[in-house]
XYZ file of C-alpha atoms in Angstrom:
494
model
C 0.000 0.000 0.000
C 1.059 3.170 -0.765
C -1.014 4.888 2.515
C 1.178 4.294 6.008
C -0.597 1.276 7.683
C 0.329 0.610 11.651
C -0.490 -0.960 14.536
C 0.234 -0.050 17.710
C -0.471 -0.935 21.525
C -2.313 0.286 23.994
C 0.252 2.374 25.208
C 1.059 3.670 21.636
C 4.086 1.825 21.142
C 4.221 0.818 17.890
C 4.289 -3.014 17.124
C 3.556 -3.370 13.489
C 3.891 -0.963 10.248
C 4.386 -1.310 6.522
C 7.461 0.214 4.585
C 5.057 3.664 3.469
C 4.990 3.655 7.376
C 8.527 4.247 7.431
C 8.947 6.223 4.377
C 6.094 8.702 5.763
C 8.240 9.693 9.160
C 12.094 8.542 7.768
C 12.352 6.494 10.237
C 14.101 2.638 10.397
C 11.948 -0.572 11.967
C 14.281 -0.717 14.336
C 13.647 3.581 15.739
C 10.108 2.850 14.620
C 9.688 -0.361 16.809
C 11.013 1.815 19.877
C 8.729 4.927 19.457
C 5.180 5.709 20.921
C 2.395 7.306 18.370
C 2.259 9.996 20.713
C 6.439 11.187 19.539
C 5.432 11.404 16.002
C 2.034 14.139 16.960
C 3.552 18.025 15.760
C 1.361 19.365 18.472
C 0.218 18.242 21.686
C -3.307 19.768 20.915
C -3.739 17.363 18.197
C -2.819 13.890 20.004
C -5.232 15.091 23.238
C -7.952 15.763 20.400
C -7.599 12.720 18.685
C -7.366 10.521 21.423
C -10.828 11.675 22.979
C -12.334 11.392 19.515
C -11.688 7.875 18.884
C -11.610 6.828 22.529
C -15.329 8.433 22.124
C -16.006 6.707 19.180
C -14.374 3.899 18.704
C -13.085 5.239 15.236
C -12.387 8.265 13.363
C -12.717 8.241 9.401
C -10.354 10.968 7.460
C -8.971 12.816 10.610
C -6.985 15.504 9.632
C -4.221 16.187 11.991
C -0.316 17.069 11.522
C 2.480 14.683 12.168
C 6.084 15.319 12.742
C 8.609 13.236 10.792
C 12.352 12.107 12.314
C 13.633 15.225 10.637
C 11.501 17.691 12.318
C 9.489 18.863 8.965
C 6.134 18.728 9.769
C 3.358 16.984 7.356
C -0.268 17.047 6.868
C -2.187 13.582 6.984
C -5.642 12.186 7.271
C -6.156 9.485 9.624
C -8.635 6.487 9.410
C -8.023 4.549 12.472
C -10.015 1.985 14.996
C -9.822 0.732 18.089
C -10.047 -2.930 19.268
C -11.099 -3.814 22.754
C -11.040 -6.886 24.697
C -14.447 -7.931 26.668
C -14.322 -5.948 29.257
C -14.187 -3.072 27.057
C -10.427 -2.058 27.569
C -8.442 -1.276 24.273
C -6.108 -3.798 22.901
C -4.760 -2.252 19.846
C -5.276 0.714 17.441
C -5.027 -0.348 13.589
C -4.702 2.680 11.205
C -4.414 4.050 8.249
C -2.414 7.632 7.152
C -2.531 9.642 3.734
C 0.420 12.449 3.479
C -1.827 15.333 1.623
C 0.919 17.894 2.343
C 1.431 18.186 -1.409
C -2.609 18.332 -1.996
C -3.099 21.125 0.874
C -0.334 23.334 -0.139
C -1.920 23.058 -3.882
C -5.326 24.063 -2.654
C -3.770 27.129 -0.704
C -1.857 28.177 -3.933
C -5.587 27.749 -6.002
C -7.070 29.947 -3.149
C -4.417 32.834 -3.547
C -4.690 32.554 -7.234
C -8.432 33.016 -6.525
C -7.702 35.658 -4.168
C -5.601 37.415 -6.631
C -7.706 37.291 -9.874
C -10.875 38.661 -7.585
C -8.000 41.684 -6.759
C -7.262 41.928 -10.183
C -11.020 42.078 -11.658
C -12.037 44.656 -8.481
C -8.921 46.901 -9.845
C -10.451 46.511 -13.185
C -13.464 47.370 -12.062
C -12.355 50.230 -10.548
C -10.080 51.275 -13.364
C -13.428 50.894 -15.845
C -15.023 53.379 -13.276
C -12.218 55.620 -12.972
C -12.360 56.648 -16.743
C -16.096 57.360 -16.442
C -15.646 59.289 -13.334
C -12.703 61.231 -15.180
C -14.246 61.925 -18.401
C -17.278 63.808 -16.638
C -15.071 65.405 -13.845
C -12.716 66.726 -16.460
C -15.590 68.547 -18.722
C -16.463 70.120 -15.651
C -12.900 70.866 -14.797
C -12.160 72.662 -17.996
C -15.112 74.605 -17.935
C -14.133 75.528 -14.620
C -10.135 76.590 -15.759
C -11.408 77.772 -19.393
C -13.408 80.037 -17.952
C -11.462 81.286 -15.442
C -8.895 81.744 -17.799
C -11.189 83.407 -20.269
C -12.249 85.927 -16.850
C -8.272 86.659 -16.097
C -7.695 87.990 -19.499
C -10.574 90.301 -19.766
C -10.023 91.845 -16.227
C -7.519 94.583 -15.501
C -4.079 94.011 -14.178
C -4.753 95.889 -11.125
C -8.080 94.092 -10.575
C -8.039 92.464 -6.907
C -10.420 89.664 -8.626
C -6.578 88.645 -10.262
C -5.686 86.872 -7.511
C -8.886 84.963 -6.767
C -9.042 83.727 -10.065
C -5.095 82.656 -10.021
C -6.273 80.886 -7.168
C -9.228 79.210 -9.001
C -6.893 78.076 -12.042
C -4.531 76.962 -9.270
C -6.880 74.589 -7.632
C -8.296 73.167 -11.090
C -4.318 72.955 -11.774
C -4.094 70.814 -8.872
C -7.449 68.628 -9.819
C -6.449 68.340 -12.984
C -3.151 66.808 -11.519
C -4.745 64.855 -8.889
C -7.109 63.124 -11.971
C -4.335 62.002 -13.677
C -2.508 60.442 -10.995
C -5.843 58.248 -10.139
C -5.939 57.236 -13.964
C -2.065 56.609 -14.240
C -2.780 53.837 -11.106
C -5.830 52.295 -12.643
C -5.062 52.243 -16.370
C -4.342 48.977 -18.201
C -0.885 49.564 -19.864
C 2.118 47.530 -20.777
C 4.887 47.659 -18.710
C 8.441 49.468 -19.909
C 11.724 49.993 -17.961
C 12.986 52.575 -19.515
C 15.896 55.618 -18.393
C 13.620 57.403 -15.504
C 14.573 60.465 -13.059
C 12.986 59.198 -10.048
C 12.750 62.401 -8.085
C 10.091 63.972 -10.301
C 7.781 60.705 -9.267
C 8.348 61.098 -6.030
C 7.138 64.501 -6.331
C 4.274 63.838 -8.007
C 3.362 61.089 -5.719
C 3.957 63.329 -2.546
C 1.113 65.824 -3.880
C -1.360 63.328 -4.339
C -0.820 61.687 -1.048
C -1.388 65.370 0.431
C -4.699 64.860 -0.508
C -5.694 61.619 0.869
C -3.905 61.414 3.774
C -4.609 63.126 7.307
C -3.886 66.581 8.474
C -2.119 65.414 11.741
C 0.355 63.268 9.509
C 3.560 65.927 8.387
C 5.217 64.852 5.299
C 8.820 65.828 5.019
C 10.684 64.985 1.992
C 14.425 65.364 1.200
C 15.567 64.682 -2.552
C 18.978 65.374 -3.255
C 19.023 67.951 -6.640
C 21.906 65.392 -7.978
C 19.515 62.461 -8.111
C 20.682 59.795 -10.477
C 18.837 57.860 -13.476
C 17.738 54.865 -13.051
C 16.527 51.815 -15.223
C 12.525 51.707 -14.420
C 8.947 51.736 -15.642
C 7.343 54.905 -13.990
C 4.120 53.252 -13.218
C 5.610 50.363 -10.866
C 7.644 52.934 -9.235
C 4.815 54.785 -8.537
C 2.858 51.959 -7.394
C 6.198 51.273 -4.679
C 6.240 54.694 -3.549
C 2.593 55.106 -2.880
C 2.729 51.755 -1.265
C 5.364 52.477 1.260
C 3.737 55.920 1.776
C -0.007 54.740 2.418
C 1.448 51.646 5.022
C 3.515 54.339 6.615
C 0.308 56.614 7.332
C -1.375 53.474 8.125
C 0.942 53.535 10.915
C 0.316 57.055 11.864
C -3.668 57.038 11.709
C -4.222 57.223 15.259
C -1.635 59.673 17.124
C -0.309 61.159 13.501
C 3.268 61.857 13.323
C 5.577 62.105 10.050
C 6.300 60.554 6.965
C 9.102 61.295 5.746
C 10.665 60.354 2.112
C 13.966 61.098 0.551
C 16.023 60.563 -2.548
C 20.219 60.286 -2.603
C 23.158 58.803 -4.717
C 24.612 55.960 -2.394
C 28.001 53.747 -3.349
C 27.912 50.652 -1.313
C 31.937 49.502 -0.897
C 32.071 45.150 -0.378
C 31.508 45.093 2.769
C 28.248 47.379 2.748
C 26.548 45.043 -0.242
C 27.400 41.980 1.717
C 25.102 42.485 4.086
C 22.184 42.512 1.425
C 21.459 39.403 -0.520
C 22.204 39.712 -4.327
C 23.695 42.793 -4.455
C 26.864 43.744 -5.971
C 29.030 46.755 -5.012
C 28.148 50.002 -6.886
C 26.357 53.225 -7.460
C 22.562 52.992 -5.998
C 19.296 55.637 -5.577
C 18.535 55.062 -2.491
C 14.924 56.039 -1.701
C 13.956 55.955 1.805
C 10.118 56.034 3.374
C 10.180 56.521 7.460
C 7.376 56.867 9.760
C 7.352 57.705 13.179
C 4.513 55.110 13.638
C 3.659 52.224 15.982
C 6.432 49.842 14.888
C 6.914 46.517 13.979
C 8.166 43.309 16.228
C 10.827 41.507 15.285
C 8.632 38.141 14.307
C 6.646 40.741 12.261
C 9.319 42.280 10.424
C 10.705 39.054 9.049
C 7.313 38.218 7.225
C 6.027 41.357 6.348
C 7.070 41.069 2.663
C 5.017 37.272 2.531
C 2.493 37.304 0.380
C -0.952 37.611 2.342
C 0.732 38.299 5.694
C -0.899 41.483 7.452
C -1.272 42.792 10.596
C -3.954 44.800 9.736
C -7.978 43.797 10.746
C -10.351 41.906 8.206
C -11.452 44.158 5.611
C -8.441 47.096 5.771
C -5.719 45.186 4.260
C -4.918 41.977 1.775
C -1.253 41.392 3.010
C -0.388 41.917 -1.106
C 1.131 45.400 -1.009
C 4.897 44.671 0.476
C 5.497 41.443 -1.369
C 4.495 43.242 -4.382
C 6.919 46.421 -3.441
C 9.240 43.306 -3.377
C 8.267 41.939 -6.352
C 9.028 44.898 -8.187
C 12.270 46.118 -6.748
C 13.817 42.733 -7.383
C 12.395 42.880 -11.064
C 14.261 46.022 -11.134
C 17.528 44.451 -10.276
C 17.363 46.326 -6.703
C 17.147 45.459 -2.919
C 14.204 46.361 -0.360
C 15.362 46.660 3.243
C 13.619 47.747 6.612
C 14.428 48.455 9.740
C 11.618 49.042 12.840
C 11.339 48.875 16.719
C 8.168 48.671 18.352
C 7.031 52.249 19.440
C 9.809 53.899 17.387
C 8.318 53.709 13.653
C 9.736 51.776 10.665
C 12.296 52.469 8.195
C 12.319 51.116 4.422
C 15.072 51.793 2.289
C 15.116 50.982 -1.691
C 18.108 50.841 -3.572
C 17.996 50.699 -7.172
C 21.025 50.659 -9.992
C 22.321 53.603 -11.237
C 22.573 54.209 -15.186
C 24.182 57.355 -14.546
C 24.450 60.524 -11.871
C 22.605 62.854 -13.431
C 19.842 64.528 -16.301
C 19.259 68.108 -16.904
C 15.658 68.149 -17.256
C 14.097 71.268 -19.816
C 11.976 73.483 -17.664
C 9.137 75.176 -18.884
C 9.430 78.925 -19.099
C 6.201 80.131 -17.823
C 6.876 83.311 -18.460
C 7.418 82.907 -22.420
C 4.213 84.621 -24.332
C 1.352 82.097 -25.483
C 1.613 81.668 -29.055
C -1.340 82.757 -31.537
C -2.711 82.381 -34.709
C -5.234 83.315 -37.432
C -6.162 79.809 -38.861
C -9.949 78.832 -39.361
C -10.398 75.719 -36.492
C -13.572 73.842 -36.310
C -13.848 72.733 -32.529
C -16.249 69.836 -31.821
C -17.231 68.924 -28.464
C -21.111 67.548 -27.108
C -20.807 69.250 -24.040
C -22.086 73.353 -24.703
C -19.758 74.832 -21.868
C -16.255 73.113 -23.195
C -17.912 74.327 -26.918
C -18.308 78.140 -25.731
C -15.221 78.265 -23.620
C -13.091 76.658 -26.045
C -14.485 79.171 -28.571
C -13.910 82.193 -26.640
C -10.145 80.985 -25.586
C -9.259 80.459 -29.426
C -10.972 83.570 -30.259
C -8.758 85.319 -27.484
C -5.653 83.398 -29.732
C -6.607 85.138 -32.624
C -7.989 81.643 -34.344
C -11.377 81.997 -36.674
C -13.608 79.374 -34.978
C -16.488 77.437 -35.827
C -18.250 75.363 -32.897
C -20.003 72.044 -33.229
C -21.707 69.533 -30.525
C -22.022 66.716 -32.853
C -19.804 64.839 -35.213
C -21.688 64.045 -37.534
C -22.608 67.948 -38.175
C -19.069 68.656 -37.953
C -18.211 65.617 -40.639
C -20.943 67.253 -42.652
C -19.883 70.629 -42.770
C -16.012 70.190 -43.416
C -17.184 67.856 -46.249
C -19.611 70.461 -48.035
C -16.032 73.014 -47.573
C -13.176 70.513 -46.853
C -10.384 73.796 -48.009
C -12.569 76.507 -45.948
C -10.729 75.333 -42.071
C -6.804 74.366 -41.358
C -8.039 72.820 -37.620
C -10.041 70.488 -36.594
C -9.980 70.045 -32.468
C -12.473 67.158 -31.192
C -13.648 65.496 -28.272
C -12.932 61.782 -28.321
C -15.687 60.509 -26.081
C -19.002 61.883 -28.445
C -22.217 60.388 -29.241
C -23.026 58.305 -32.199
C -19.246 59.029 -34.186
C -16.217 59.164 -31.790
C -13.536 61.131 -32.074
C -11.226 58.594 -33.826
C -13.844 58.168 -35.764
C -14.290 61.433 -37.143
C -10.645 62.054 -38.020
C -10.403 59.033 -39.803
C -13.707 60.332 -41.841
C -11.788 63.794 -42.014
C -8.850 62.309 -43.331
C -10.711 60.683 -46.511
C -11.919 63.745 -47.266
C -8.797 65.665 -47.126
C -5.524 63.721 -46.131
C -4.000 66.565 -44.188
C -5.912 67.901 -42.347
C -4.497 68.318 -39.129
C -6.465 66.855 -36.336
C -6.219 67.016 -32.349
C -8.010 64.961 -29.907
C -8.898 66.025 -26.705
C -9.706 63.277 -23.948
C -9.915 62.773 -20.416
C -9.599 58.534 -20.312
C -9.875 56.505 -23.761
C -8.997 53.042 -23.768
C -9.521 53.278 -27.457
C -6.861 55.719 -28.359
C -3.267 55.913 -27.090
C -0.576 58.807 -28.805
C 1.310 55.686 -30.087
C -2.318 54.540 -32.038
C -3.437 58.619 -32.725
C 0.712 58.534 -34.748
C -0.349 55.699 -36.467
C -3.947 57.253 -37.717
C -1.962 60.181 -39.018
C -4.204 62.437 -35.994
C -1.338 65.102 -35.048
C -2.241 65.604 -31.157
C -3.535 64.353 -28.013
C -4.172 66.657 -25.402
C -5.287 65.802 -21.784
C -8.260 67.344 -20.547
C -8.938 69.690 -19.152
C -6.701 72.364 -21.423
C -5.468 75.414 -20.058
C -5.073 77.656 -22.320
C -1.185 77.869 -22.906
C -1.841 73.700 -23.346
C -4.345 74.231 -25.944
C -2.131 76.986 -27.563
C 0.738 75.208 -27.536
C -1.383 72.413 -28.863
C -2.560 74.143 -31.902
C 0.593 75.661 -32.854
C 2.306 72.005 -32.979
C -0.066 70.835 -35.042
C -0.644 73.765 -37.529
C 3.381 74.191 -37.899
């Protein structure tokens, strides 16, 4: 038989086994002969409970318990086992019968965290799928909100004191607008890239949308060096580690606050610092730290807290996923995640990560530099009336000729009765009955350059890799300001 079969005595010496027996606990028939059933139990809970079940019953039937085998590793087993007693009713023997299903338990647990992890994966879906609705509606309101601020700023005079409440108004929709994009960047489907990335400027980014979500009484402090090397890295993963780090840390904080802090610096780590790390070599690192001054972490919990569905948090506030897949993606990145906590003192993570080289001189945008304008004929379509008038007005303030229209198929209509009379065309993508893809492609038949711009929020059906290939010479990001949409135009027309 391949199942463990034994016999042993009242006592629970055993007197009688077959060779699967043996094989099962690695032991000889000469140990096995000298050892009680009770040595070979892994807990002392589970020989007390078995006993009084079969004692009780006189047999047990698929009895899952835990066994411990000569070399200490402990295995799961089902037990089918009876007793025989003499007339009186004392016990003679026990005959059994045990199946290892180590193997068979440890491939259920793997089907349940697969399980686990496709129902994460369709909820971030989900909530990716309702992230682009939310954002296309929230960003026609936004740019009706920052066009026509913008539209007010211009026609007020400089020494107005209503200036600087609308600078304040664009600078809030500045920061929604922002704060949008972020969300979408976390829940949009995308392939994956490692490419030559300045970390610090995700970081940044990162930091401002955290200032929004987490609370007051948490500080954040951040400290990134200006010299901040390159590193090899898709920007979306590293986003996804920082904002993990950074929402565990205020996890940490949520009851007494304190402060997260969050800093970027060249490192070289000599021999004898890289030893202490596991599969690092010596060399040039960014090291990005995330500290709290939280609750702390045991040393029992620190060792796991990068296992896969290990959490300390309660039922329903965390899935124990986040750190081991910080891990997972630092090690895909070639790098090493470290941490460092005392209980009462707050936790310490640092990343390092290759560098590619020290440093990139990043072109800054000269605010300051005068919007460029124009006198081309643009037909602007959009179904929403307030983007159509504010969009009109802003061009019009650009110097552009501009025709409005709420529905494609109008607008395809029009340009095809005079397909010479406009330079332009600017279009929603998300419209009723003829997207925007749609109606450049139709534009295009007619004339095949006419320059084209598509304006969008959240499409999963265009990308500016798919607009290149259509020929379609811009996407902008809604909501526009208007030195975006100017900018825009004049790319396109020139």
């Amino acid at each position: 038989s391949t199942d463990a079969i034994y016999i042993t005595a009242q006592d629970g010496k055993f007197v009688d086994f077959n060779k699967s027996m043996l094989d099962l606990l690695g032991y000889a028939g000469e140990e096995m002969m000298g050892l009680k059933a009770q040595d070979t139990y892994a807990h002392p809970r589970d020989r007390n409970r078995f006993q009084k079940e079969i004692e009780k019953k006189g047999f047990v039937r698929d009895y899952e318990l835990n066994l411990c085998k000569k070399d200490g590793v402990e295995i799961d087993c089902l037990i089918t086992a009876t007793v025989r007693r003499a007339d009186d009713g004392s016990i003679l023997w026990y005959y059994g019968i045990i199946r290892d299903i180590t193997e068979k338990k440890r491939a259920q647990k793997e089907k349940m965290q697969i399980e686990i992890q496709l129902r994460q994966a369709q909820k971030m879906e989900a909530i990716g799928t309702l992230a682009g609705g939310i954002a296309h509606d929230f960003n026609n309101i936004l740019a009706a909100v920052i066009g026509y601020a913008g539209l007010a700023k211009m026609r007020v005079p400089e020494d107005s004191k209503v200036l600087t409440d609308l600078d304040q108004i664009l600078k809030s929709g500045n920061r929604a607008k922002t704060l949008i994009q972020q969300i979408l960047a976390f829940s949009r489907k995308q392939e994956l890239e490692q490419r030559p990335l300045q970390l610090k400027y995700i970081v940044k980014e990162t930091l401002n949308l955290l200032r929004a979500t987490l609370p007051t009484d948490i500080e954040i402090k951040d400290d990134i060096a200006k010299d901040a090397g390159i590193v090899n890295a898709d920007p979306t993963q590293m986003q996804q580690v920082i904002m993990n780090l950074c929402t565990n840390a205020g996890h940490a904080m949520q009851e007494e606050g304190g402060v997260l802090a969050v800093g970027l610096a060249n490192v070289e780590l000599d021999d004898i610092a890289a030893a202490q790390y596991l599969d690092m070599s010596p060399g040039r690192y960014l090291r990005l730290t995330v500290s709290d001054t939280g609750y702390g972490m045991t040393p029992d919990v620190n060792d796991r807290i990068f296992e896969p569905y290990f959490t300390t948090k309660e039922k329903g506030v965390g899935t124990g996923l986040g750190l081991s897949v910080v891990k997972g993606i630092v090690d895909s990145h070639g790098g090493t995640i470290t941490v460092y906590s005392e209980p009462g003192k707050g936790s310490t993570f640092h990343v390092y990560l290759p560098l590619i080289q020290e440093e990139v001189i990043m072109p800054e945008m000269d605010e300051q530099a005068p919007v460029p304008t124009g006198n081309e004929r643009i037909i602007f379509v959009d179904d929403e009336k307030a983007l159509v008038d504010s969009g009109k007005q802003t061009l019009e303030q650009l110097g552009y000729k501009v025709t409005t229209m709420t529905s494609s198929i109008e607008a395809l209509e029009l340009f095809r009765n005079n397909p010479d009379k406009f330079d332009l065309v600017i279009t929603d993508m998300t419209m009723p009955r003829m997207t925007g893809d749609k109606l450049a492609g139709e534009l295009m038949k007619i004339r095949t350059d006419i320059p084209v711009i598509i304006c969008t929020g959240f499409s999963k059906r265009i990308s500016e890799e798919k607009a290149r290939e259509m020929g379609i010479k811009g996407l902008a990001m809604k909501p526009l300001v208007m030195r975006d949409l100017a900018e825009a135009v004049r790319k396109a027309l020139d």
